[in-house]
JSON list of C-alpha atoms in Angstrom, two decimals:
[
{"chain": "A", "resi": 164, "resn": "UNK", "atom": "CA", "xyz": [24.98, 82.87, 71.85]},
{"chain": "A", "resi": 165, "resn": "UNK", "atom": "CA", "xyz": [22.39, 80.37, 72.19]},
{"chain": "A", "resi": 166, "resn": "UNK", "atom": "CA", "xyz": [18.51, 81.17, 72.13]},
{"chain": "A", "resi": 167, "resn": "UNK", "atom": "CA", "xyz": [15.51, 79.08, 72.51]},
{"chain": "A", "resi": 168, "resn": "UNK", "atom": "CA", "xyz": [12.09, 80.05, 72.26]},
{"chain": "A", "resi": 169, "resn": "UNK", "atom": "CA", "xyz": [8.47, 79.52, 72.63]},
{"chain": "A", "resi": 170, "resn": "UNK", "atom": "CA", "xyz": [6.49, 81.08, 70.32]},
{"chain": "A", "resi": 171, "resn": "UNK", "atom": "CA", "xyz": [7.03, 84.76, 71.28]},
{"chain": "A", "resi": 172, "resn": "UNK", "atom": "CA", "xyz": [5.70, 84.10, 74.80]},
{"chain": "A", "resi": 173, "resn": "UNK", "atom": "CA", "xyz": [8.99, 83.00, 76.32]},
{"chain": "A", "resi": 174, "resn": "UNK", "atom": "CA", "xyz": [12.68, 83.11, 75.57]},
{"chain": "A", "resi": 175, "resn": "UNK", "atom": "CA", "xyz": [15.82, 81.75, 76.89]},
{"chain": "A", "resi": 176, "resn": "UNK", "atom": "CA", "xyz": [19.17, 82.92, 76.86]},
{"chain": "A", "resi": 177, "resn": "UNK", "atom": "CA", "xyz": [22.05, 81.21, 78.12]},
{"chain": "A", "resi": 178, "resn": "UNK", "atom": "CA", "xyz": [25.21, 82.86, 79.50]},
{"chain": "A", "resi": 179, "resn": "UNK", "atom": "CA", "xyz": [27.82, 83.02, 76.82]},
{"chain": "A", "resi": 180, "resn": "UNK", "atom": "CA", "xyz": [30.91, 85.08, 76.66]},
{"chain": "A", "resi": 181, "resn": "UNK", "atom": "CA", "xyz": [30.87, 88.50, 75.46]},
{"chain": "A", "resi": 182, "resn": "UNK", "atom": "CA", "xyz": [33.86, 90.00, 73.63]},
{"chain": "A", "resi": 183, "resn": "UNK", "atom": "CA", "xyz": [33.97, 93.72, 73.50]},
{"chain": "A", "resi": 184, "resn": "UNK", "atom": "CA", "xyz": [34.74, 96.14, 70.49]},
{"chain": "A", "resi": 185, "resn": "UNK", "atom": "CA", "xyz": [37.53, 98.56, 70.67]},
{"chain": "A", "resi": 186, "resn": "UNK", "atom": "CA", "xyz": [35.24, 100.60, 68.47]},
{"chain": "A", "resi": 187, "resn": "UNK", "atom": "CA", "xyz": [31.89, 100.51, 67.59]},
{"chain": "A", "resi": 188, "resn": "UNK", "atom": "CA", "xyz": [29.92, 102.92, 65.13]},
{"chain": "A", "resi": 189, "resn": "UNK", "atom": "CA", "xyz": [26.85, 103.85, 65.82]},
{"chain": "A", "resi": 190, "resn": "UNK", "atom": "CA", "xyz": [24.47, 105.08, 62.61]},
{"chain": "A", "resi": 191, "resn": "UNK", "atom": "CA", "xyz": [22.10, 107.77, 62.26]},
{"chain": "A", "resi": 192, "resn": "UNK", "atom": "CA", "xyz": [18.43, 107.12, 63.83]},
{"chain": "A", "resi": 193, "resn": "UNK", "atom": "CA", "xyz": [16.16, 106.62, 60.51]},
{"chain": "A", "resi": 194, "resn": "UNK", "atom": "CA", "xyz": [12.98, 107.08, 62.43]},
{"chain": "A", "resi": 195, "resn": "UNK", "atom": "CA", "xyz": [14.85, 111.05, 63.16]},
{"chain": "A", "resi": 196, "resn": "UNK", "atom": "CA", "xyz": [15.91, 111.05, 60.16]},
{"chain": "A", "resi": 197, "resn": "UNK", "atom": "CA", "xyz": [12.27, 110.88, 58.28]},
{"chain": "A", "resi": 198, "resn": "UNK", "atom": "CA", "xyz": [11.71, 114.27, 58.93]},
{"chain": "A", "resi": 199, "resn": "UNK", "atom": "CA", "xyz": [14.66, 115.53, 57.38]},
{"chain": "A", "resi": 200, "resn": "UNK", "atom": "CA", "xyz": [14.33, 113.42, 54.69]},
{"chain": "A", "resi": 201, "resn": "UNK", "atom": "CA", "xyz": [10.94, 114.85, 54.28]},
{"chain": "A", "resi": 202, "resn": "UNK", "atom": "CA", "xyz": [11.44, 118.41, 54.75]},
{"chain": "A", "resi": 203, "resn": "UNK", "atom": "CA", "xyz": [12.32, 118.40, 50.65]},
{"chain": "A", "resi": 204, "resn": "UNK", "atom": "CA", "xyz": [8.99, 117.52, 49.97]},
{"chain": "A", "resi": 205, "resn": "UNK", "atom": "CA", "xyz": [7.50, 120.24, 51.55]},
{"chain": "A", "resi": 206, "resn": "UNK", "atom": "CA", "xyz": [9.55, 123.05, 51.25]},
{"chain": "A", "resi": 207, "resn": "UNK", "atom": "CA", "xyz": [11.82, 122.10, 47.67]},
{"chain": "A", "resi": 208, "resn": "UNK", "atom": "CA", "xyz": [15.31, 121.97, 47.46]},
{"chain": "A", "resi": 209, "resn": "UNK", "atom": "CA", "xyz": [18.00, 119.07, 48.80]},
{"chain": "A", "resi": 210, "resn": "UNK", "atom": "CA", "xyz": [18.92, 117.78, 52.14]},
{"chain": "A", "resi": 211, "resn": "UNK", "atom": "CA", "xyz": [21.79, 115.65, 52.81]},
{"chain": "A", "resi": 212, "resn": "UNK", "atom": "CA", "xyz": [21.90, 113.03, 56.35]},
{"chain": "A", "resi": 213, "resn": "UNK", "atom": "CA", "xyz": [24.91, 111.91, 57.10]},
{"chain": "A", "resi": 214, "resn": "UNK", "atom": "CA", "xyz": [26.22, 108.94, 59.03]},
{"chain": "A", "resi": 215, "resn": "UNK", "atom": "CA", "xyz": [23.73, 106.59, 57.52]},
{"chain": "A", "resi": 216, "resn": "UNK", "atom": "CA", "xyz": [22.71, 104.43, 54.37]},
{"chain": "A", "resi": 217, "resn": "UNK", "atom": "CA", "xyz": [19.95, 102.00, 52.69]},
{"chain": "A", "resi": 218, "resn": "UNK", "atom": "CA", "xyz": [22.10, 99.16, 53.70]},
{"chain": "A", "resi": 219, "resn": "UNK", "atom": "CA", "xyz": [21.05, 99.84, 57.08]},
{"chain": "A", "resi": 220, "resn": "UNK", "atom": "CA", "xyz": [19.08, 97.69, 59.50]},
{"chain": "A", "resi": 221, "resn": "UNK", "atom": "CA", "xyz": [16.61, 99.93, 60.44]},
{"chain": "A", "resi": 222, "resn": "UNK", "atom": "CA", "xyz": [13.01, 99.67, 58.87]},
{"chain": "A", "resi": 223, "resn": "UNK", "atom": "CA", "xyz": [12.23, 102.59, 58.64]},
{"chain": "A", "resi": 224, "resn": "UNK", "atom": "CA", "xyz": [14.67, 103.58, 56.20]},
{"chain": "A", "resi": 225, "resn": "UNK", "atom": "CA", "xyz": [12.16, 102.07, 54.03]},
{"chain": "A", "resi": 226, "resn": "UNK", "atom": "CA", "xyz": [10.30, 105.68, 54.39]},
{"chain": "A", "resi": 227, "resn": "UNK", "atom": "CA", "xyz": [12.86, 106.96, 51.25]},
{"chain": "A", "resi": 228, "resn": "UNK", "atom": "CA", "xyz": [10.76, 103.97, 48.98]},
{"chain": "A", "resi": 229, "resn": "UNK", "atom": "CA", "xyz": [7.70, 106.03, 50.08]},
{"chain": "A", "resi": 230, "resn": "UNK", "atom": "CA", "xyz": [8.87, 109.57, 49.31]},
{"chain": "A", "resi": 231, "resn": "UNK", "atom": "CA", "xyz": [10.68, 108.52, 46.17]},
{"chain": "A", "resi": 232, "resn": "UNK", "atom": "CA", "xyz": [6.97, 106.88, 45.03]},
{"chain": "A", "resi": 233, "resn": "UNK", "atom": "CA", "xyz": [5.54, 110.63, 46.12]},
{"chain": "A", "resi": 234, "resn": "UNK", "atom": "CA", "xyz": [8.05, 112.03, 43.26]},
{"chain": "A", "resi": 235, "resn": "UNK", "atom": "CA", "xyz": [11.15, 112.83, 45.27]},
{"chain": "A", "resi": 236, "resn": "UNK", "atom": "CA", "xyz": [14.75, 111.99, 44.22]},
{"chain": "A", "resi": 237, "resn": "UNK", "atom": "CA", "xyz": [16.75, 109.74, 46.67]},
{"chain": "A", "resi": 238, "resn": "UNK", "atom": "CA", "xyz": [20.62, 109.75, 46.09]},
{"chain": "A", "resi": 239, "resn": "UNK", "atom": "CA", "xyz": [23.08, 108.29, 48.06]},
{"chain": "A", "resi": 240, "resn": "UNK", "atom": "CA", "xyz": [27.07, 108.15, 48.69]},
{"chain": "A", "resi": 241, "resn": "UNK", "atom": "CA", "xyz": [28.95, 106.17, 51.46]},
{"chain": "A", "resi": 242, "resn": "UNK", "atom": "CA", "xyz": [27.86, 107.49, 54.15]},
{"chain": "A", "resi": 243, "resn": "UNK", "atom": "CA", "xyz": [25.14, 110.03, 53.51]},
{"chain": "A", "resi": 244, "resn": "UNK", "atom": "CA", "xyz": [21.35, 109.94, 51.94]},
{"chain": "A", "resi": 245, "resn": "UNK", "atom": "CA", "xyz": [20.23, 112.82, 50.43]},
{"chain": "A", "resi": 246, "resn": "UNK", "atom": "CA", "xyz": [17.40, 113.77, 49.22]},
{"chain": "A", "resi": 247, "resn": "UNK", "atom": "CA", "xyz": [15.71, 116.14, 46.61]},
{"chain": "A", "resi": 248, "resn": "UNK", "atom": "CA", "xyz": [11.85, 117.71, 46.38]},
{"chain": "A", "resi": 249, "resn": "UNK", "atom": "CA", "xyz": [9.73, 116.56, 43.33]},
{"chain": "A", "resi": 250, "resn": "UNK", "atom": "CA", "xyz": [8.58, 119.54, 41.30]},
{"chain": "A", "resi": 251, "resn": "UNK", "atom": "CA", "xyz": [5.14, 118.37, 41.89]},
{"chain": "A", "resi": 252, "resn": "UNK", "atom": "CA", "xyz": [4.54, 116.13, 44.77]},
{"chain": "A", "resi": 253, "resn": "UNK", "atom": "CA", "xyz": [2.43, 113.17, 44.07]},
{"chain": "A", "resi": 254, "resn": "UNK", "atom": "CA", "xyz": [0.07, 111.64, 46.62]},
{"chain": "A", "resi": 255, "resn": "UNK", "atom": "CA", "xyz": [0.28, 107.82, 47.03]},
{"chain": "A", "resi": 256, "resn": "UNK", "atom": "CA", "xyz": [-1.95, 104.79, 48.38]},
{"chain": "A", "resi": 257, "resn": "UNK", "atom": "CA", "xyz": [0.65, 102.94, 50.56]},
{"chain": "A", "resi": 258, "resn": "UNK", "atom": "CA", "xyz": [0.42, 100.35, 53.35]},
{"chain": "A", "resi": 259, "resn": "UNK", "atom": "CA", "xyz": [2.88, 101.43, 56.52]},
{"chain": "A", "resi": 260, "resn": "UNK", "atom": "CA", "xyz": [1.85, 98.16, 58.27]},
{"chain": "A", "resi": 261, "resn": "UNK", "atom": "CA", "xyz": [6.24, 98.20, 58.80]},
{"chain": "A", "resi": 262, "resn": "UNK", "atom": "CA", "xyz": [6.52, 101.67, 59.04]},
{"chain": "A", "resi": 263, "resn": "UNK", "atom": "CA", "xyz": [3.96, 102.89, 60.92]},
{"chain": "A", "resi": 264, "resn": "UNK", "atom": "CA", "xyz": [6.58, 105.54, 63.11]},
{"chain": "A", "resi": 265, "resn": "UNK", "atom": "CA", "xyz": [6.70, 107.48, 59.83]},
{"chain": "A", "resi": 266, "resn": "UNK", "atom": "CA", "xyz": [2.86, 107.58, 59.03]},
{"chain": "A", "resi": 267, "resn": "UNK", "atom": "CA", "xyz": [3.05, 110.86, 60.57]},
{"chain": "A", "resi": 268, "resn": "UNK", "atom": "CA", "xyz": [5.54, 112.02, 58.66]},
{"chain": "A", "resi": 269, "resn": "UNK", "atom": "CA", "xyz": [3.81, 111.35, 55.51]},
{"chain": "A", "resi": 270, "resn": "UNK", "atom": "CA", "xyz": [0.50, 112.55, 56.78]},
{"chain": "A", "resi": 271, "resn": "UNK", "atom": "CA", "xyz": [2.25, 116.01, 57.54]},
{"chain": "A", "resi": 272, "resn": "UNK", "atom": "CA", "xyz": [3.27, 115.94, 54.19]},
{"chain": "A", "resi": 273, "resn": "UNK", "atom": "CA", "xyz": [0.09, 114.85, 51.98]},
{"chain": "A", "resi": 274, "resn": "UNK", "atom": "CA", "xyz": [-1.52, 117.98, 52.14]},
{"chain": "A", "resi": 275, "resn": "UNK", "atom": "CA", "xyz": [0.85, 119.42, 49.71]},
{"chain": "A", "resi": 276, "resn": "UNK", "atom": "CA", "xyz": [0.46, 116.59, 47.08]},
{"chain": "A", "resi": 277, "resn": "UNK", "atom": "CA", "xyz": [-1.77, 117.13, 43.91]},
{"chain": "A", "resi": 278, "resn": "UNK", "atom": "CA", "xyz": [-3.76, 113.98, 44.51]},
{"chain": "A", "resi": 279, "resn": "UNK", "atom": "CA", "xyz": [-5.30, 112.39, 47.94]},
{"chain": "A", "resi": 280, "resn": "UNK", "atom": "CA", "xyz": [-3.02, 110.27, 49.96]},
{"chain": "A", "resi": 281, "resn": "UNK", "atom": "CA", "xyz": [-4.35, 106.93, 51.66]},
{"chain": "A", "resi": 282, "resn": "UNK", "atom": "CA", "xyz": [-2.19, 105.17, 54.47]},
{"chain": "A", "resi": 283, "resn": "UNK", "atom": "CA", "xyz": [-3.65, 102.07, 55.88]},
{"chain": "A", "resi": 284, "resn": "UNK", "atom": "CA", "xyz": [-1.85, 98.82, 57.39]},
{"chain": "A", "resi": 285, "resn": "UNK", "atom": "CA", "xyz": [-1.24, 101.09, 60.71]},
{"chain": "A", "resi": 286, "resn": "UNK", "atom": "CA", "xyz": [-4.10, 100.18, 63.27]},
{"chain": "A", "resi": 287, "resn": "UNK", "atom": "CA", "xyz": [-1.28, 99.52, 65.49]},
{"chain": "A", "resi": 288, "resn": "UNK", "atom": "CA", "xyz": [-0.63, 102.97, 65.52]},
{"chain": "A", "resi": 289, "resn": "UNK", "atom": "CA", "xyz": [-3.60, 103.43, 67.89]},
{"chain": "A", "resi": 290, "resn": "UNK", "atom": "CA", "xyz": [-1.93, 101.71, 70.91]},
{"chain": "A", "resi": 291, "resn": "UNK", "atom": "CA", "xyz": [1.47, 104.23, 70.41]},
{"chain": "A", "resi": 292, "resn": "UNK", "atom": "CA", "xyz": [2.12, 107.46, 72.74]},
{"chain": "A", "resi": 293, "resn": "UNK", "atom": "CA", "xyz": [-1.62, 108.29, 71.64]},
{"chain": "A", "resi": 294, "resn": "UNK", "atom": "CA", "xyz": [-4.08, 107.52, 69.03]},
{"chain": "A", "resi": 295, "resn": "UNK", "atom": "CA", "xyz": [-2.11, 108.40, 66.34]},
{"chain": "A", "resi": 296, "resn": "UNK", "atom": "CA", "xyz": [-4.39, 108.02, 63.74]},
{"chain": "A", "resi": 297, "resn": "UNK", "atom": "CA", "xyz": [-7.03, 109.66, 65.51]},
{"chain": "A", "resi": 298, "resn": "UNK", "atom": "CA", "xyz": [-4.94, 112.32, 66.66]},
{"chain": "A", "resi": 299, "resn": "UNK", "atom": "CA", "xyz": [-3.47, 113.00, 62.96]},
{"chain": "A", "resi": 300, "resn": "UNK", "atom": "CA", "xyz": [-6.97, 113.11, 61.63]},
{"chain": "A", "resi": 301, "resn": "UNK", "atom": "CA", "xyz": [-8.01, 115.68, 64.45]},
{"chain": "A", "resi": 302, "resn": "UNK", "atom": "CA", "xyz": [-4.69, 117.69, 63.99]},
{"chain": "A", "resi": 303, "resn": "UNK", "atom": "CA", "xyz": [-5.05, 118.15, 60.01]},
{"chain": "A", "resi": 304, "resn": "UNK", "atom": "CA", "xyz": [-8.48, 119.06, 60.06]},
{"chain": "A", "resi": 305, "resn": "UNK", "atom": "CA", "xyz": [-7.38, 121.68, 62.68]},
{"chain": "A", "resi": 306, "resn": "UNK", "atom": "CA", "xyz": [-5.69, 123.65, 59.96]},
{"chain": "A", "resi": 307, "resn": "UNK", "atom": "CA", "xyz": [-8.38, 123.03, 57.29]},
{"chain": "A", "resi": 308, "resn": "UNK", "atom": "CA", "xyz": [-7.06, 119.54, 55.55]},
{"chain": "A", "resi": 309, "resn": "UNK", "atom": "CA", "xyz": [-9.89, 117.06, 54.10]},
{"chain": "A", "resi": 310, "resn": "UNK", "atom": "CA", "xyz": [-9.62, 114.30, 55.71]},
{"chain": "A", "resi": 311, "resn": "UNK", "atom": "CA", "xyz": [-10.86, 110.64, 56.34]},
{"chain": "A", "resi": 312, "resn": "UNK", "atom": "CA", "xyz": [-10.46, 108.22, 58.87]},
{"chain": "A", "resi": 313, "resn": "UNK", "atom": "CA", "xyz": [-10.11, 104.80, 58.67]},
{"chain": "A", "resi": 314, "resn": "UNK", "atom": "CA", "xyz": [-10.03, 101.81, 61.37]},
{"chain": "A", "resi": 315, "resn": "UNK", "atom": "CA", "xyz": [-6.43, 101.03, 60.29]},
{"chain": "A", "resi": 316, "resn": "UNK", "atom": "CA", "xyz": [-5.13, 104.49, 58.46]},
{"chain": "A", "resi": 317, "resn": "UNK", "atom": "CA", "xyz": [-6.40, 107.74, 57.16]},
{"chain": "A", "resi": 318, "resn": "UNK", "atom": "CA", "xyz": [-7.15, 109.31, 53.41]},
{"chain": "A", "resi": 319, "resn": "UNK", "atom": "CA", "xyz": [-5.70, 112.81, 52.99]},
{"chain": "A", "resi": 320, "resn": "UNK", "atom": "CA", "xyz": [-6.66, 115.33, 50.32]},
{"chain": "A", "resi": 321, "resn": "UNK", "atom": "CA", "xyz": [-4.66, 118.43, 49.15]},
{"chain": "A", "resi": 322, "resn": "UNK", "atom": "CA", "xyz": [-5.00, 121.32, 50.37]},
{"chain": "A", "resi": 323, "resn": "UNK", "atom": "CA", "xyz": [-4.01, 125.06, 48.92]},
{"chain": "A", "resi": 324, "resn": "UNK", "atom": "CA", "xyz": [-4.45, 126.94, 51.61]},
{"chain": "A", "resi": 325, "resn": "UNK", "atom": "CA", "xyz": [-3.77, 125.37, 55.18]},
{"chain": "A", "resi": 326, "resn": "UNK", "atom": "CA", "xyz": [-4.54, 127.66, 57.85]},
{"chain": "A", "resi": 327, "resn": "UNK", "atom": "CA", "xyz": [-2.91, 128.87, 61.30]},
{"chain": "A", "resi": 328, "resn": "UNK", "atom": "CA", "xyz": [-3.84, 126.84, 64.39]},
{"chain": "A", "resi": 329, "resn": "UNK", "atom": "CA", "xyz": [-2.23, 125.41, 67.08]},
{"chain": "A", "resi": 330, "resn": "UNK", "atom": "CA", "xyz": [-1.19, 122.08, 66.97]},
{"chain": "A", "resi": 331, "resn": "UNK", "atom": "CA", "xyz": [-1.83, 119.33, 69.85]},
{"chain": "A", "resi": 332, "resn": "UNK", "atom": "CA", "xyz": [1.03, 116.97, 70.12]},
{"chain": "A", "resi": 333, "resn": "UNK", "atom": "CA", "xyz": [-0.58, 114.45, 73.00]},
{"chain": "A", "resi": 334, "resn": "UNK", "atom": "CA", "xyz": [2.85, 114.74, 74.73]},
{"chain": "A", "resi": 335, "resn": "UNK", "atom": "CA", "xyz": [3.61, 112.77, 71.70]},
{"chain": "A", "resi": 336, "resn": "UNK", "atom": "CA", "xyz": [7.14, 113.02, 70.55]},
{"chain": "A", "resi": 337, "resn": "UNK", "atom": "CA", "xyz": [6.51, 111.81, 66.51]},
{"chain": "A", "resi": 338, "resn": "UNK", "atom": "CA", "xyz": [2.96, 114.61, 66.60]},
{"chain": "A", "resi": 339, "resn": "UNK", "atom": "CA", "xyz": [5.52, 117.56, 67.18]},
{"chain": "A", "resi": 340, "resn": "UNK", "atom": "CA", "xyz": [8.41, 116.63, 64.79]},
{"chain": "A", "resi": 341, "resn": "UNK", "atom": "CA", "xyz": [5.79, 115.61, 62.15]},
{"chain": "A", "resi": 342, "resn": "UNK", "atom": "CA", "xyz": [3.53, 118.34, 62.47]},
{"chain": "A", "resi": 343, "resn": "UNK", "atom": "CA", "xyz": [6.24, 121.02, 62.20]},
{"chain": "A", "resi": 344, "resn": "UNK", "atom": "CA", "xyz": [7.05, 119.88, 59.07]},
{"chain": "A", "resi": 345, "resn": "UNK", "atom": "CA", "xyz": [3.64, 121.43, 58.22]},
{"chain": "A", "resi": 346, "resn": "UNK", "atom": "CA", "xyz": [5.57, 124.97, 59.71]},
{"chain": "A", "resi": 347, "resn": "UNK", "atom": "CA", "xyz": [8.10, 125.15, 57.30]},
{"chain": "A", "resi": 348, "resn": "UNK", "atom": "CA", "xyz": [5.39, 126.16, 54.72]},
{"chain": "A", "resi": 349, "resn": "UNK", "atom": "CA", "xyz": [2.55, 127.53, 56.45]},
{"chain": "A", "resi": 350, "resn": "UNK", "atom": "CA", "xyz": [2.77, 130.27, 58.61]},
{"chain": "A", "resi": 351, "resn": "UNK", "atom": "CA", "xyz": [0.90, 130.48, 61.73]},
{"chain": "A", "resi": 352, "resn": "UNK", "atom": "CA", "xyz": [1.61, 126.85, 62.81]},
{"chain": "A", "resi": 353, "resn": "UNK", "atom": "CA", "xyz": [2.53, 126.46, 66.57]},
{"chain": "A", "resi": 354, "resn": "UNK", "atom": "CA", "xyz": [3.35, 123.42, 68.02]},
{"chain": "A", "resi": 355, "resn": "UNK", "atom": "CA", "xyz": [1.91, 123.04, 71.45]},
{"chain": "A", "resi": 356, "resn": "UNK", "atom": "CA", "xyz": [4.21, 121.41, 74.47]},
{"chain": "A", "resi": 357, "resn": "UNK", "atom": "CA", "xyz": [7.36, 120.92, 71.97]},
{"chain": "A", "resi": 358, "resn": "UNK", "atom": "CA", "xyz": [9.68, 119.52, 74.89]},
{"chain": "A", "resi": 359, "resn": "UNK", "atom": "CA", "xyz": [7.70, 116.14, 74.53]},
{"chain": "A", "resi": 360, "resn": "UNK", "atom": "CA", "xyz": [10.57, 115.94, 71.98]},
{"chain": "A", "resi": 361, "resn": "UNK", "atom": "CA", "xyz": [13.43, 114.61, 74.77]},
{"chain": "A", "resi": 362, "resn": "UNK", "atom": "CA", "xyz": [11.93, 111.51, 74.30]},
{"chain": "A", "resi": 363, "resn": "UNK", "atom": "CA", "xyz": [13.94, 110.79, 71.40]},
{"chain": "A", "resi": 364, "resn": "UNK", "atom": "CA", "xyz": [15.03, 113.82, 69.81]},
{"chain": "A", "resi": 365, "resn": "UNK", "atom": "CA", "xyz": [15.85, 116.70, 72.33]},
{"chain": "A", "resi": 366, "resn": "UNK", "atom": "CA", "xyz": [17.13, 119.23, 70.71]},
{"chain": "A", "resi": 367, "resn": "UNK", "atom": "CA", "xyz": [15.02, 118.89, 66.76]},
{"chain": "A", "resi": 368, "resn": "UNK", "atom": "CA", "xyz": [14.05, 122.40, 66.89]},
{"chain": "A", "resi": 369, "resn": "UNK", "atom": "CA", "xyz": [17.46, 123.40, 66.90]},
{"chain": "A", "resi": 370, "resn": "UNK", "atom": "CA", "xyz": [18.42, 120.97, 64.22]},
{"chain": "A", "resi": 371, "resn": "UNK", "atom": "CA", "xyz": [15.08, 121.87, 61.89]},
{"chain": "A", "resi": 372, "resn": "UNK", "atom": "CA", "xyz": [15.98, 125.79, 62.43]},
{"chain": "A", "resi": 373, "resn": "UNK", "atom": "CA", "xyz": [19.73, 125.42, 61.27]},
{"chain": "A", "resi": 374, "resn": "UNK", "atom": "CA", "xyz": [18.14, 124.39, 58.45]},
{"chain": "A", "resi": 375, "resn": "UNK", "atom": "CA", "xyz": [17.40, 127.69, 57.37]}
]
């Protein structure tokens, strides 16, 4: 297939055949999978995804680079990734800049770590579903976490003892999977409007409670 562009203000594709595939296999969504993959690091133990490995395309399996720096073990067969809690889960200073659907992920996470957390590189994380920095920021300190807000990230500091409030998700599909991560270890945690999850994910509280 032939392409030409202009900058990334205008491209052209001309016709070309297309020859079909009697089969085609179609991988696990990463950006799903980063809450899974984080659920370890908040509540201990393993969790295995299947149907998906670091060979993939998908950016944001770089997320498992992120958690492993935060102490958790990443190991990995044909065609699963699983993942194991640290016994002490270490915060990190980390630039999402390519990541920035899992910044929530890791922010729902930081509170638990025994030193602050700093994400930056995600300004364009402003201009998603919602604000999500601001809306992070707003959301933590809602259940007591220290918190700091930058122009392009946030700084997150550990907290003990997180306490029960009810969580605004924005109609914001990645505020309710992230923030329930926060659930599995603190009781009293509701997340507001969790249908905005069809967007991409319809039935994750089904998934997160089999879990159990």
């Amino acid at each position: 297939m032939e392409i030409e562009r202009e900058g990334y203000g205008k491209f052209v594709i001309h016709p070309a055949s297309y020859l079909s595939l009697p089969a085609y296999a179609i991988e696990s969504d990463a950006s799903a999978a980063s809450y899974f993959f984080a659920a370890p690091a908040v509540c201990g133990g393993s969790l295995r995804v299947e149907n998906i490995s670091r060979h993939s395309r998908q950016g944001d399996m770089a997320f498992l680079d992120v958690l492993e720096q935060t102490g958790c073990h990443i190991s990995e067969g044909e065609n699963f990734i699983e993942v194991a809690g640290p016994s002490e889960l270490q915060g990190v200073d980390i630039d999402m800049c390519d990541i920035p659907d899992t910044a929530q992920t890791l922010a729902a996470i930081a509170p638990f770590a025994s030193s602050p957390t700093r994400i930056h590189g995600i300004a364009s994380a402003r201009l998603k579903e919602t604000d999500r920095i601001h809306a992070v920021c707003t959301e933590l300190a809602r259940l007591g976490v220290g918190i700091e807000e930058h122009d392009d990230g946030m700084t997150i500091f550990p907290c003990s003892h997180l306490s029960p409030a009810s969580v605004h998700t924005y109609n914001d599909h990645r505020m309710a999977m992230a923030f329930s991560l926060i659930g599995l270890r603190t009781n009293g945690v509701i997340i507001e409007n969790p249908a905005c999850v069809s967007k991409t994910f319809p039935n994750y509280f089904e998934v997160l409670e089999s879990l159990r």
